[in-house]
Every structure is written in C-alpha cells, then in structure tokens.
Coordinates of C-alpha atoms and ligand atoms in Angstrom, one line a residue:
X1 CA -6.6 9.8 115.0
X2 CA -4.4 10.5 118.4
X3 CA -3.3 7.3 119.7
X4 CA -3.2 6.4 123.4
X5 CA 0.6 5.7 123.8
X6 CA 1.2 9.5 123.3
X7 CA 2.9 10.5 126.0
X8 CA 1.2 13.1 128.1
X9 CA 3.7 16.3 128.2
X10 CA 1.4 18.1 130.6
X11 CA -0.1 16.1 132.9
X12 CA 1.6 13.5 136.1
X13 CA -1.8 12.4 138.0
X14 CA -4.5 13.4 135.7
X15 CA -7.5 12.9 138.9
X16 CA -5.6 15.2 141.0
X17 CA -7.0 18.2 139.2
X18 CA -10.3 16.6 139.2
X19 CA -13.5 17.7 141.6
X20 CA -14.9 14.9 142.2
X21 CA -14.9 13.9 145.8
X22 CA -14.8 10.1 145.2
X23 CA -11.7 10.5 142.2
X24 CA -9.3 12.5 144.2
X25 CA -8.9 12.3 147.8
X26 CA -6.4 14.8 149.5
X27 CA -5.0 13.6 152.1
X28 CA -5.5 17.1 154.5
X29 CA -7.8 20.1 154.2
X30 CA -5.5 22.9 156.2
X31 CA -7.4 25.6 155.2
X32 CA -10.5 23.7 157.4
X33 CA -8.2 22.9 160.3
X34 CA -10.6 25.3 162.7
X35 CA -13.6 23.7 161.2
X36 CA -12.3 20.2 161.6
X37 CA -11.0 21.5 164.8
X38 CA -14.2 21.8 166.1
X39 CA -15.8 18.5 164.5
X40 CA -13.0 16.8 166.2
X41 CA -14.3 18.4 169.4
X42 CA -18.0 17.3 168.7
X43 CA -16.8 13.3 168.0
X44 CA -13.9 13.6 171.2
X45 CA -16.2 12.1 173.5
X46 CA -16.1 8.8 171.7
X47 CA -12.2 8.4 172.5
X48 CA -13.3 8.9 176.2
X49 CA -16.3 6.1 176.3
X50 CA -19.0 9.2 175.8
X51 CA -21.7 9.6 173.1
X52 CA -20.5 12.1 170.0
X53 CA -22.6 15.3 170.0
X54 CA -25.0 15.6 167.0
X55 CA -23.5 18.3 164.5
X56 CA -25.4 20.7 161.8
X57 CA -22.2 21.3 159.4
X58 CA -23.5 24.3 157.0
X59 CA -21.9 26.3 154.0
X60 CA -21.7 26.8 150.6
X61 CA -21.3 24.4 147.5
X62 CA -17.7 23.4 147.2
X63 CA -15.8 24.2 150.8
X64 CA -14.9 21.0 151.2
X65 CA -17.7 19.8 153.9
X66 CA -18.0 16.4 152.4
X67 CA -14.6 15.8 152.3
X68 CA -13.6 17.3 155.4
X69 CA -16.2 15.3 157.6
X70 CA -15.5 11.9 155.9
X71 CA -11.2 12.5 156.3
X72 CA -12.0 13.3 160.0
X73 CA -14.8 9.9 160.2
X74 CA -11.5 8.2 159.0
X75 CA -9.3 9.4 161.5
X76 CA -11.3 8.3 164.0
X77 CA -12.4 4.9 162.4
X78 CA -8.5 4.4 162.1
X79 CA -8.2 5.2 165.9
X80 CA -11.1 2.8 166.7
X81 CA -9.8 0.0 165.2
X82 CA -6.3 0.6 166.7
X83 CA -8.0 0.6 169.8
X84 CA -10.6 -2.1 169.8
X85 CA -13.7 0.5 169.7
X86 CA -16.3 -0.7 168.3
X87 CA -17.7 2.3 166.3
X88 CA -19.3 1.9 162.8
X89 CA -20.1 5.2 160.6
X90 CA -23.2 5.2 157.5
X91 CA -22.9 8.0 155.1
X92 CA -26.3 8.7 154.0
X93 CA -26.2 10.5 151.2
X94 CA -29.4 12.3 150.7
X95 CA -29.3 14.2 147.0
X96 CA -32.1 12.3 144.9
X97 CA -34.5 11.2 148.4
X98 CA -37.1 13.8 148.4
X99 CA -38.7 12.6 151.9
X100 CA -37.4 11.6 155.2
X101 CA -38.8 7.8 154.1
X102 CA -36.6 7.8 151.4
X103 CA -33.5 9.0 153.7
X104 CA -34.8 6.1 156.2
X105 CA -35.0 3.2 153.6
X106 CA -31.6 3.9 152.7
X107 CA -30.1 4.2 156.4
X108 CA -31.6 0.8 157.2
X109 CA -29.9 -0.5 154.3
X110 CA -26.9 0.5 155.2
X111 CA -27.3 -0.4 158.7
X112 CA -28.4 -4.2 157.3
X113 CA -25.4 -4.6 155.1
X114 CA -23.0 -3.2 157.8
X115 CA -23.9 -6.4 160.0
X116 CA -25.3 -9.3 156.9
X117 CA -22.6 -7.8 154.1
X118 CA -23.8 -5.6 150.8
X119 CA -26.1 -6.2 148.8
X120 CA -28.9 -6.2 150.8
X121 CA -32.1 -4.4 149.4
X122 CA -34.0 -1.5 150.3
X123 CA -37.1 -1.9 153.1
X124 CA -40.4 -1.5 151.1
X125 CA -43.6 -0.7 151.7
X126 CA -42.9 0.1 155.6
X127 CA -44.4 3.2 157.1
X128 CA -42.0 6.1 158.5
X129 CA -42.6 5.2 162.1
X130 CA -41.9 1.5 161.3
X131 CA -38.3 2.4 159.5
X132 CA -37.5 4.7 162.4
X133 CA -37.9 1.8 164.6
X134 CA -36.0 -1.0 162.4
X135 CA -33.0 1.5 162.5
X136 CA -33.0 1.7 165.6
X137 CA -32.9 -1.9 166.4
X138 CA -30.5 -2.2 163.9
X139 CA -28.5 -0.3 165.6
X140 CA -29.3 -2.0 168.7
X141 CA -27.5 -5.1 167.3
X142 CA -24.7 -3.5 166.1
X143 CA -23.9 -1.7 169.2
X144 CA -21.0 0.2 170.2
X145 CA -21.0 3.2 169.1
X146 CA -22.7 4.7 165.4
X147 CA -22.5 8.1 163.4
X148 CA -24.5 8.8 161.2
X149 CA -23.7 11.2 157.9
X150 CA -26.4 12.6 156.3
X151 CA -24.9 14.6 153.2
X152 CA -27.1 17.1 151.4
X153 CA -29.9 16.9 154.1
X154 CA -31.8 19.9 152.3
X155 CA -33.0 17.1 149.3
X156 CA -35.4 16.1 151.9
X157 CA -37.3 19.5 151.7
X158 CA -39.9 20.5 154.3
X159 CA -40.4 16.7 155.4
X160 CA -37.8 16.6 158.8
X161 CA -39.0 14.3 160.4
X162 CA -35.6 11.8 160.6
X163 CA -33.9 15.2 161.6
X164 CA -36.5 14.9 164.2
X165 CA -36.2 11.2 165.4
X166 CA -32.3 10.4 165.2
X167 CA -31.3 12.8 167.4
X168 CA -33.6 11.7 169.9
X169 CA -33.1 7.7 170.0
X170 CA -33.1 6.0 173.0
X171 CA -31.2 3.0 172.7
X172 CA -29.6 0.8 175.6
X173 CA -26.7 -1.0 173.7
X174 CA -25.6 1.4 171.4
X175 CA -24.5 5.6 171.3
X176 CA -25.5 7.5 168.2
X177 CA -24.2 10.8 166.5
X178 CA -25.8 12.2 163.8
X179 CA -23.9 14.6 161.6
X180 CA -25.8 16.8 158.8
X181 CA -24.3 18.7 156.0
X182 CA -26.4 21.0 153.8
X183 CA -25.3 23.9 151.7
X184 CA -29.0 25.5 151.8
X185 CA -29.0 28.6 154.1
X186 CA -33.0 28.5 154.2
X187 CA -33.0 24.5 154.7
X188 CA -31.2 25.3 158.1
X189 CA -33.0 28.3 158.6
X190 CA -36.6 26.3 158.0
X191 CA -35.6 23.7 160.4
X192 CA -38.4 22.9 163.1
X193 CA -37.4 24.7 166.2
X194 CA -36.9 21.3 168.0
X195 CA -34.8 19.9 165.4
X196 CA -32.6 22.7 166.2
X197 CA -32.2 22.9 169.4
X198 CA -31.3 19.1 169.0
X199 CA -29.0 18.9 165.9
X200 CA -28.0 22.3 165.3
X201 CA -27.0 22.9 168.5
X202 CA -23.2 22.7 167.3
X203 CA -23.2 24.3 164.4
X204 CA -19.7 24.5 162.1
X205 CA -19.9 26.5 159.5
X206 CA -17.5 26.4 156.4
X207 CA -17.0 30.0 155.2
X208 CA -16.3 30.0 151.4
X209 CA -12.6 30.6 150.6
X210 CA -11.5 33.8 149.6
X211 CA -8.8 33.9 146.7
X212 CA -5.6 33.5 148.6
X213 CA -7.0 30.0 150.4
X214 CA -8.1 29.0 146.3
X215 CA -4.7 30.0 145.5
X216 CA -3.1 27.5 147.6
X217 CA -5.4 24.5 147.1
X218 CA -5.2 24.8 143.7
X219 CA -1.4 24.9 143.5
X220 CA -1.6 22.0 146.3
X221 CA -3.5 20.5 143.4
X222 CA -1.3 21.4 140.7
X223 CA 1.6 19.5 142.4
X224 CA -0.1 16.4 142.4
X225 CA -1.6 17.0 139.2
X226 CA 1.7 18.1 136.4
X227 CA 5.0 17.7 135.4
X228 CA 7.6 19.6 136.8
X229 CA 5.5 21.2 138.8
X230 CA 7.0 21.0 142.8
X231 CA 7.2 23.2 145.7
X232 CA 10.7 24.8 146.5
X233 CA 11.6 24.2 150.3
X234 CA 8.9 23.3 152.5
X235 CA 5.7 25.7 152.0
X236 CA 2.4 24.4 150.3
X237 CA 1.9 27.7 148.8
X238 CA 1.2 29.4 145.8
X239 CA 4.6 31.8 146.3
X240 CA 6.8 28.6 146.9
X241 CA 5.5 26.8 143.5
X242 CA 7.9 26.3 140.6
X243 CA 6.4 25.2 137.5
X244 CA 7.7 24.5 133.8
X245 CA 4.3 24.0 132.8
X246 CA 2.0 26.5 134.5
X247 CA 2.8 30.0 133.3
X248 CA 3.0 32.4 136.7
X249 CA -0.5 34.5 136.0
X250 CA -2.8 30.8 135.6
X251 CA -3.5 30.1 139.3
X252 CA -3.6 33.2 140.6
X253 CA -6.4 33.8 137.5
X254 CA -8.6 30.9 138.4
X255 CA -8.6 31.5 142.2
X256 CA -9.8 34.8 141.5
X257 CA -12.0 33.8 139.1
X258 CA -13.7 31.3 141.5
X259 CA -13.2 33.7 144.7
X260 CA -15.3 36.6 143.0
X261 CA -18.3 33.8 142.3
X262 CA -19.0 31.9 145.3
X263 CA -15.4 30.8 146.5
X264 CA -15.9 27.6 145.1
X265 CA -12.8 25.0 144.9
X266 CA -14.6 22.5 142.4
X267 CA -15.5 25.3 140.6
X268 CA -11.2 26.6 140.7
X269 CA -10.5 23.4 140.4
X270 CA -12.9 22.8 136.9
X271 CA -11.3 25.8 135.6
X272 CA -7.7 25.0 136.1
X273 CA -8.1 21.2 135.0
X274 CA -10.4 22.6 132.1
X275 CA -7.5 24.9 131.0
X276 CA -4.9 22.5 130.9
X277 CA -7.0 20.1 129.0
X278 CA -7.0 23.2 126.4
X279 CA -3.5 23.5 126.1
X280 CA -3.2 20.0 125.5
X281 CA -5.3 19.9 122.8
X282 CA -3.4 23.1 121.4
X283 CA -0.5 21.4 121.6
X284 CA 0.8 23.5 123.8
X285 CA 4.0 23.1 126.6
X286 CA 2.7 25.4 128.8
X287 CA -0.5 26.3 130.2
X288 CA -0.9 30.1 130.1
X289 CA -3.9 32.7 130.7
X290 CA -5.3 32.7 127.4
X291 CA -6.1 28.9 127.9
X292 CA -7.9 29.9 131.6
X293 CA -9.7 32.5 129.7
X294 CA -11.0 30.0 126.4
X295 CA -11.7 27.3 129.5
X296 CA -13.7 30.2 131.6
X297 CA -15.7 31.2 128.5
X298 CA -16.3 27.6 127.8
X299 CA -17.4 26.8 131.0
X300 CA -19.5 29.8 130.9
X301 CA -21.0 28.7 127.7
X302 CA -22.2 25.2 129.0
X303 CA -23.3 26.7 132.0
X304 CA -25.8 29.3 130.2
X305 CA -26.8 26.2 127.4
X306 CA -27.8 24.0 130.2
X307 CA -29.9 26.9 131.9
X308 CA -31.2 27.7 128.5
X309 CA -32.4 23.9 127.8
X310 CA -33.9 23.9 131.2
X311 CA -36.5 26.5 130.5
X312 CA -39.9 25.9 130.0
X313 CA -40.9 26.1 126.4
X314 CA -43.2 29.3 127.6
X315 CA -40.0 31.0 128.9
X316 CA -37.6 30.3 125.9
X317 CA -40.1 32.0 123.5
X318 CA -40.0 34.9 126.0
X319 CA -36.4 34.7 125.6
X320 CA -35.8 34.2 122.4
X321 CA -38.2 37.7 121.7
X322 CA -35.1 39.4 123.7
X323 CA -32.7 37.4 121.1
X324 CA -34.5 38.7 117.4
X325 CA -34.4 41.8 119.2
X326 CA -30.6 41.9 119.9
X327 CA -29.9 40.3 116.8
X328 CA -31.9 43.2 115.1
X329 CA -29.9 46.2 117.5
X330 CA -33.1 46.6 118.8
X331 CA -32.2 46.1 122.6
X332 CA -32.8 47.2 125.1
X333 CA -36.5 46.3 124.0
X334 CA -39.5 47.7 125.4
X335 CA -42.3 45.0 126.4
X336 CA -44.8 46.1 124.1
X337 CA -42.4 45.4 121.5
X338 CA -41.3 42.1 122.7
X339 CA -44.8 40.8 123.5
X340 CA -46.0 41.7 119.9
X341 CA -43.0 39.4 118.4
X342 CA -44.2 36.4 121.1
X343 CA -47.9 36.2 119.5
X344 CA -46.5 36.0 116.1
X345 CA -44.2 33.0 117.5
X346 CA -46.9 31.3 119.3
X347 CA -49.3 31.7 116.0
X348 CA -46.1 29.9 114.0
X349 CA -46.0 27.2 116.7
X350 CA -49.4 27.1 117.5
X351 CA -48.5 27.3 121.1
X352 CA -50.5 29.1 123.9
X353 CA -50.9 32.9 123.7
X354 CA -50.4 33.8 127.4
X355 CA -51.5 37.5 128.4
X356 CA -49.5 40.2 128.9
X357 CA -48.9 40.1 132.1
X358 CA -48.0 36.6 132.0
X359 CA -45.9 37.0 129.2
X360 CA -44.2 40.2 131.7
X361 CA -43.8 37.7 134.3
X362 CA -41.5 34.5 132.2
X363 CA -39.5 37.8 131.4
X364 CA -38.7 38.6 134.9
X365 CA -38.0 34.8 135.5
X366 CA -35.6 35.3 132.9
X367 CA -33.7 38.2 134.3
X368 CA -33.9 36.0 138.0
X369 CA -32.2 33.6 136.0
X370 CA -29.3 35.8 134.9
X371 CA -30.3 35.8 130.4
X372 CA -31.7 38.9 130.6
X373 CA -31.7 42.4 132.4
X374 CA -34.2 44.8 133.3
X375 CA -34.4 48.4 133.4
X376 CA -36.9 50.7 134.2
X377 CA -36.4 54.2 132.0
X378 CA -38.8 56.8 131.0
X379 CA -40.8 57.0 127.6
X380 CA -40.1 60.8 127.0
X381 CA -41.8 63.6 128.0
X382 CA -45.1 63.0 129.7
X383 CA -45.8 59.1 128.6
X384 CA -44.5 57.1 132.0
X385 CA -42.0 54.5 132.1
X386 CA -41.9 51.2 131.0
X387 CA -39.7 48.4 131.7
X388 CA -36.8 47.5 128.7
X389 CA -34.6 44.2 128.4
X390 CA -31.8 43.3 127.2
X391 CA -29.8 40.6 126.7
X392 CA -26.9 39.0 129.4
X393 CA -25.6 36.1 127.1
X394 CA -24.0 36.0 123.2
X395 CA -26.9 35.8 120.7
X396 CA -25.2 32.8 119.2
X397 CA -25.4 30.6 122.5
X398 CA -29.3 31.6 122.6
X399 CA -29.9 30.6 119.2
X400 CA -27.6 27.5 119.6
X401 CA -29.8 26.1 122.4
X402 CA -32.9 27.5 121.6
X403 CA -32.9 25.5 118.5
X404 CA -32.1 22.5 120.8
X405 CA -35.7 21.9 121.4
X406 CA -37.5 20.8 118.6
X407 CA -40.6 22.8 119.0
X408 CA -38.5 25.4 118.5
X409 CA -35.9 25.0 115.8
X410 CA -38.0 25.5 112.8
X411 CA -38.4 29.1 114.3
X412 CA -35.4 29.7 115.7
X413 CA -33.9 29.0 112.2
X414 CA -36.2 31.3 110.3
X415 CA -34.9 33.9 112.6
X416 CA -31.4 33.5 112.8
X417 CA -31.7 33.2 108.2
X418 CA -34.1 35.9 108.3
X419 CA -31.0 37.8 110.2
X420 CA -28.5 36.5 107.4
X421 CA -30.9 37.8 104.5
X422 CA -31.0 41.3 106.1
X423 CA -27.3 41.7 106.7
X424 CA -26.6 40.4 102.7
Ligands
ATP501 N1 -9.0 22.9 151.3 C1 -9.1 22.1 150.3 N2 -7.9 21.6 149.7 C2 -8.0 20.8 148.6 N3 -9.1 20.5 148.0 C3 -10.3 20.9 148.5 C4 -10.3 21.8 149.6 N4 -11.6 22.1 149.8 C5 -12.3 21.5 148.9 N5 -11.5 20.8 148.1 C6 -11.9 20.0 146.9 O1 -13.1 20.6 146.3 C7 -14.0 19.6 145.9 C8 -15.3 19.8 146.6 O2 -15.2 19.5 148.0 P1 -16.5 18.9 148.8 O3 -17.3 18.0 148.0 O4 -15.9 18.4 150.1 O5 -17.3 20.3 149.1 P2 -18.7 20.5 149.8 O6 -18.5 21.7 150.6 O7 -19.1 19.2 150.4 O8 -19.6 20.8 148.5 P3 -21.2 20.5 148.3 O9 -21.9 21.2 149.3 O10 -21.4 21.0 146.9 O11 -21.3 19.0 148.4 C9 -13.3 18.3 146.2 O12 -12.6 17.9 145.0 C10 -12.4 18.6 147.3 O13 -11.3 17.7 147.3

C-alpha cells in the first residue's frame, strides 16, 4: 500500500489544475478582460451614487462566466468597503430549482441571513407573489445598494417570472442589479419579450476560447499547479513556459483537444490534471502525450458509460442490438435485422415488445446521442433503401455498462459468452 508521506515528484499545488470554481480561484481572467470590461461598465454607476444596470451574461459551459462575474463582484465589494458603500451582493445559484418559487425561496434566504446571520431557513409554503414581495422588503431594510447573481438561470425552464419581477422593483431605500448567467442559447432566446427588453438589454457574451487562449490558461494553470514548472521573463504564455515535468507536446495537445469540442477550460483543464494524475501513477517524471492520450480515452470512456447508464431500459436494448451486431461483424446493420434480435431480447426479459416504428425511433435517439450512426444506402437493384447503423463507441464499453443494469446483465452476458464460444 502507497503511504501518504511519499513525496509528490509531480505536483506543487495539487487544486490549481482542478475545475472546480470553488477549489481554485485565479486571481485574473485576461483572456475575459473585454467581457469583464464591459460588466465593469454595467456595475460603474454604483461608484458614482447610480443604480447598476441589469446584465444577461450568456455563453457556453466552461468560459469562465461564473468566475469572471464573482472576481469582478469582489472588486467592487473590496472598493465598497474601502469606501463606506453600503452595497451587499447574493449569488443565487439556480442549478437544482426548477421554478422561479424555488429561485425566490432561496433569494430571501439569503437576503434574511445577510441582515440576522446564516442559518436561517427557507420561506415555506408562501405564494410567488408573496416571496417577490418579502424580497423586496428585505431588501428595503438592507438598503444601500444590492446585486443580485443568478447563476444557471436556464434550471428555472419556461417559469420566468423572477426574471420578470426583479428587474422591475420599485423600492425607495434601496438600488438593485440583477445579473443572469446561463449557458442555454434557447433559454435566452425563449425569454418573454419583456424580460428582455429589461434584463437582456446589456448582453455580454463569453465567446468559447479557441486553442491558443486554452493554451495559455492551461499553462497559467500549470505554473501554479507543478514542480519546476515557471515562466522565463515576464509572459504568461505558453511559448515563455519552461517545464521539467511537462514534456513540450502536452499543453498544446489538451488545448486542442478541448478547442475542437466546445472550447471548454474545465474540460482542458480535466484533461491535463487527468494526465498528470496518470503519470503519477506510472511512476513516471514527466508527463508526456501518451499520458494526455490514456487520460483523453479515459475521460471519453466515462463520458460514454454515464450516457449509456442514463438510457432508458427501452433504448439500451435498442442499443445493445447495434452491439451483438458489431460484435458479430455484422454492422452496419439493417433495421429489419436489428428489430428481429430486439423481440428475441424482450421475450428473454419479458420486457415490452414496442413496434417497429417505435423500436426505429429509440434508434434514432441513439444516434442523437452520439452511440450510434445512421446511414441511408440502397438495397441493390430495384428494392429501395433502408436505413443501416452502426456503432460510435468500443463494444467493450457497451457491454461493460449495459450489464450495469441488472435487468440487463443476464443478457448481456449470454451475448458477450455466446461471442467467446463462437470465436473458440
Ligand atoms: N481565462 C481563464 N483563466 C484561467 N482559468 C479559467 C479561465 N476561464 C475559465 N477558467 C477556469 O475554468 C473553470 C470553469 O470556469 P467557470 O465555472 O467560471 O465557467 P462558466 O462559463 O461559468 O461555466 P458553466 O456555464 O458551466 O458554469 C474554472 O476552474 C475556471 O477557473
């Protein structure tokens, strides 16, 4: 067994390569300094006795929105204490409140504890009118001035009715800002027309980073993060970093990696911290591409098991059709063929025997889900076309999850030692 006094060869600040927002904090964003820029703008009036303007702060998962708007609220809480300004900030954070109520019992909460201390408990049994109004004179008696975060507004689905009210409070003793963050395109898109013209007035979008920005937050990262690993001169950039550790292909690798998916930095950031942790269990000195490719497939792997174990049982017996078949070199597999091996599993399971054309339909969920691909070819001469799938994943993680589910394994076993019997 590895003992903890080992010493760590690779690693300085273990959290610094970690995504989470709360573990590592950095202390600037500069690739968000126009985005920030322009928050800065919207939250000014403050520092000049005027209300903040309301903000809509839109982009993709990972850009740094969450972190960007709370080291900006920070700044300016800093500067409001310097300067005896009363201004008090609640960071609603949405994710897991599926209605404006929800959003509402929280805010009033938090409103509650900023003036009696924490601790205090939710509002219950109120009705959305009546926790609008108990904000508001909670924010009444806290006066000067308040901003409100709402993080992941989009949880709160088609119900926008807070979206609706903040923005138009009329309070005497008090100025409120409300600033919403949401990754959905079609959440801000769906937004009443008056909730719009309200809070998305100023809009800031955070573009996703393209690999040269990943490059350089990650190295930023990688500073923090390892041994003998520092920037030569004054440049925080990839081309200044000097590394003993980090082989010179393994940043570069991951940035691209996360540019050409959705320009993610958790998702860089995951990849690089998951590819040290690999060469550290290797035993390894230095952290080289190999490991970022082993971490990527990983990654990949527990990506495509969780979507796997998410699927309906319905779906997974669709899938798994796709999966005898690739085992067998039978892909790609016509329907017809693949429909005949689902009513011989749902007869073993004794599950439902869905029609054709709803067993045609968890297929093409399938391929919207990235397991399987369609094609449409022709039959030969004269007889039409028909649609053919195959697989997008390695048999092995199918089988692997499929058998996760215990309706399942009993089949899924069968198949995979029917396989083995064949190939003997
Ligand atoms: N420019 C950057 N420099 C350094 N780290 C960054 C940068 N942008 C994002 N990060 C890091 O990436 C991770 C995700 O950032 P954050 O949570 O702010 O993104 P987000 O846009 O709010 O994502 P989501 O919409 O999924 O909540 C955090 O660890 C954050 O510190």
């Amino acid at each position: 067994m590895r003992s903890f006094d080992e010493a760590d060869k690779l690693y300085d600040d273990i959290d610094a390569l970690e995504p989470d927002t709360e573990t590592y904090r950095p202390k600037d964003l500069p690739e968000r300094e126009d985005e920030l820029d322009e928050l800065h703008s919207a939250l000014e009036p403050i520092a000049r006795g005027g209300t903040p303007r309301d903000v809509l702060i839109y982009g993709p998962t990972g850009q740094g929105k969450t972190h960007g708007v709370k080291l900006k609220t920070e700044q300016l809480q800093e500067w409001a204490d310097r300067n005896d300004v009363a201004l008090t900030t609640a960071n609603v954070q949405c994710k897991g409140s599926d209605k404006s109520y929800n959003v509402l019992t929280l805010l009033v909460k938090q409103l509650r504890e900023v003036r009696f201390g924490p601790g205090v408990d939710k509002p219950v049994g109120h009705q959305r009118k009546t926790l609008v109004e108990m904000a508001f004179e909670e924010m009444e008696e806290i006066g000067g001035t308040i901003l409100v975060v709402l993080d992941e507004i989009d949880a709160i689905g088609e119900d926008d009715y807070i979206l609706y009210e903040l923005p138009r409070a009329n309070l005497d003793n008090t100025k409120l800002g409300v600033i919403g963050i949401t990754n959905d395109l079609q959440f801000r898109d769906s937004l009443d027309a008056d909730v719009r013209s309200s809070l998305g007035k100023r809009e800031i979008t955070f573009h996703p980073y393209d690999a040269n920005q990943l490059k350089n937050i990650l190295a930023r990262r990688a500073v923090k993060a390892l041994q003998d690993t520092k920037f030569e001169g004054n440049k925080k950039k990839l081309a200044a970093l000097e590394s003993d550790v980090l082989s010179d292909d393994v940043i570069p690798l991951c940035a691209a990696f996360a540019a050409q998916d959705t320009g993610d930095a958790r998702q860089g950031l995951r990849l690089l911290s998951r590819s040290v942790e690999l060469a550290k269990k290797e035993n390894d000195e230095v952290v080289t591409e190999s490991h970022v490719r082993k971490a990527k497939a990983g990654i990949e792997r527990d990506r495509v098991g969780q979507s796997i174990r998410a699927e309906t049982t319905q779906r997974k017996l669709a899938l798994l059709t796709v999966v005898e078949a690739a085992e067998n070199g039978e892909t790609p597999a016509e329907t017809s063929d693949l429909y005949e091996k689902y009513t011989d599993y749902c007869e073993t399971i004794d599950a439902d025997n869905y029609i054709d054309h709803t067993f045609r339909e968890k297929l093409n969920d399938l391929e919207h889900s990235g397991l399987l691909e369609k094609n449409r070819t022709g039959r030969g001469h004269g007889k039409g076309m028909t649609n053919t799938y195959d697989l997008q994943v390695s048999t092995e993680t199918a089988f692997e999850n499929l058998s996760a589910d215990g309706r399942l394994s009993k089949l899924v076993e069968n198949i995979r030692s029917g396989r083995k019997k064949s190939t003997l």
